XYZ file of C-alpha atoms in Angstrom:
141
model
C 103.666 -43.401 37.233
C 106.282 -45.782 36.077
C 107.381 -45.758 32.587
C 105.399 -49.160 31.819
C 102.237 -47.676 33.138
C 102.497 -44.640 30.787
C 103.366 -46.679 27.763
C 100.474 -48.891 28.564
C 98.047 -45.761 28.827
C 99.678 -44.322 25.631
C 98.820 -47.572 23.776
C 95.323 -47.938 25.376
C 94.226 -44.474 24.020
C 96.432 -44.618 20.812
C 98.486 -41.352 21.797
C 102.242 -40.430 22.093
C 103.919 -41.042 25.466
C 104.148 -37.249 26.008
C 100.131 -37.055 25.942
C 99.968 -39.967 28.642
C 102.653 -38.152 30.655
C 100.592 -35.029 30.353
C 97.275 -36.596 31.342
C 98.910 -38.035 34.512
C 100.199 -34.586 35.256
C 96.712 -33.466 35.032
C 95.657 -36.148 37.532
C 97.987 -34.759 40.065
C 96.974 -31.212 39.346
C 93.273 -31.958 39.657
C 93.900 -33.755 43.056
C 95.610 -30.715 44.351
C 92.980 -28.204 43.110
C 89.978 -30.486 44.572
C 91.833 -30.646 47.881
C 92.989 -27.071 48.247
C 90.606 -25.039 46.143
C 87.575 -27.214 45.636
C 85.278 -24.603 47.305
C 86.622 -21.759 45.206
C 86.328 -23.312 41.621
C 84.198 -25.428 39.316
C 85.766 -27.772 37.095
C 84.389 -27.384 33.312
C 84.888 -28.601 29.811
C 86.086 -31.658 28.040
C 88.727 -32.377 30.615
C 85.939 -32.325 33.300
C 83.567 -34.660 31.427
C 86.574 -37.126 30.357
C 87.432 -37.284 33.993
C 84.044 -37.613 35.595
C 81.464 -39.152 33.129
C 83.461 -40.454 30.212
C 86.754 -41.796 31.670
C 87.574 -44.119 28.680
C 86.853 -41.606 25.976
C 90.144 -39.629 25.795
C 92.965 -38.333 27.561
C 93.106 -34.864 28.993
C 94.729 -31.927 27.432
C 94.132 -28.806 29.493
C 92.390 -27.774 32.609
C 89.449 -25.254 32.578
C 87.887 -23.820 35.645
C 85.332 -21.174 36.646
C 86.076 -19.039 39.889
C 82.844 -19.266 42.126
C 83.265 -15.794 43.514
C 86.186 -13.314 43.135
C 88.082 -14.415 40.033
C 91.134 -12.235 40.989
C 91.388 -13.558 44.492
C 91.337 -17.163 43.163
C 93.896 -16.315 40.475
C 96.381 -14.828 43.076
C 95.845 -17.858 45.335
C 96.585 -20.269 42.605
C 99.598 -18.369 41.340
C 100.899 -18.515 44.890
C 100.259 -22.160 45.590
C 100.863 -23.923 42.175
C 104.556 -23.546 42.056
C 104.776 -26.051 44.909
C 101.858 -27.843 44.495
C 103.386 -30.951 43.181
C 107.041 -30.658 44.305
C 107.145 -34.255 45.430
C 105.978 -35.795 42.068
C 106.843 -33.207 39.224
C 109.051 -30.747 40.903
C 108.570 -26.972 40.925
C 105.838 -25.674 38.555
C 106.060 -22.412 36.601
C 102.914 -20.568 35.729
C 103.336 -18.301 32.609
C 101.754 -15.802 32.535
C 100.543 -15.816 36.189
C 96.799 -16.281 36.162
C 96.307 -12.967 38.241
C 97.812 -10.950 35.551
C 95.717 -12.170 32.527
C 92.100 -11.783 31.578
C 89.654 -14.800 32.089
C 89.529 -15.443 28.126
C 93.249 -16.134 28.201
C 95.127 -19.276 29.552
C 98.418 -19.794 31.545
C 100.891 -22.570 30.718
C 101.939 -24.570 33.543
C 105.519 -26.192 33.108
C 107.091 -28.820 35.275
C 110.857 -28.868 35.936
C 111.170 -31.635 33.067
C 109.350 -29.381 30.542
C 105.846 -31.057 30.408
C 103.243 -28.320 30.041
C 99.502 -28.056 30.596
C 97.171 -25.211 29.713
C 95.096 -23.827 32.375
C 92.234 -21.288 32.004
C 90.389 -19.713 34.942
C 87.200 -18.087 33.850
C 85.028 -15.660 35.970
C 81.475 -16.597 36.847
C 80.293 -12.929 36.771
C 79.498 -12.920 33.153
C 78.428 -16.399 32.650
C 75.330 -18.226 33.107
C 75.742 -20.463 36.180
C 74.971 -24.046 35.298
C 73.998 -26.423 38.037
C 76.876 -28.274 39.582
C 77.461 -31.707 41.138
C 80.353 -33.180 43.015
C 81.866 -36.127 41.278
C 84.812 -38.521 41.783
C 87.586 -37.562 39.351
C 89.203 -40.546 37.643
C 92.834 -40.505 38.161
C 95.380 -41.877 35.749
């Protein structure tokens, strides 16, 4: 996204430029997650609603996911894949702490080489009510 587009999105939503940049980073992360982990996770929370049903409501802050099966296996896979997932657009990502090393009630911070951050939480489906799901297109910004 070019600087003019980021400024336009920030103005449209009445937020700081950094928030619009974070939202754009989330767009890239969601595309990666959908492509590489879509059959292993469900996308939940406010960002899920904002990106699928209410795209003009607000910009995204974080990413909340539920592991469909074994959370630990999904977490280890994400930890291995995320650092290089956005190398072309955002450089190498760091994941701190590693998703595989924390409980599902904790979140990890993903940080770009330029210092932009996004919080990601990966919940286990074992102790949660499984709600109906649907595949939806995700609005990219």
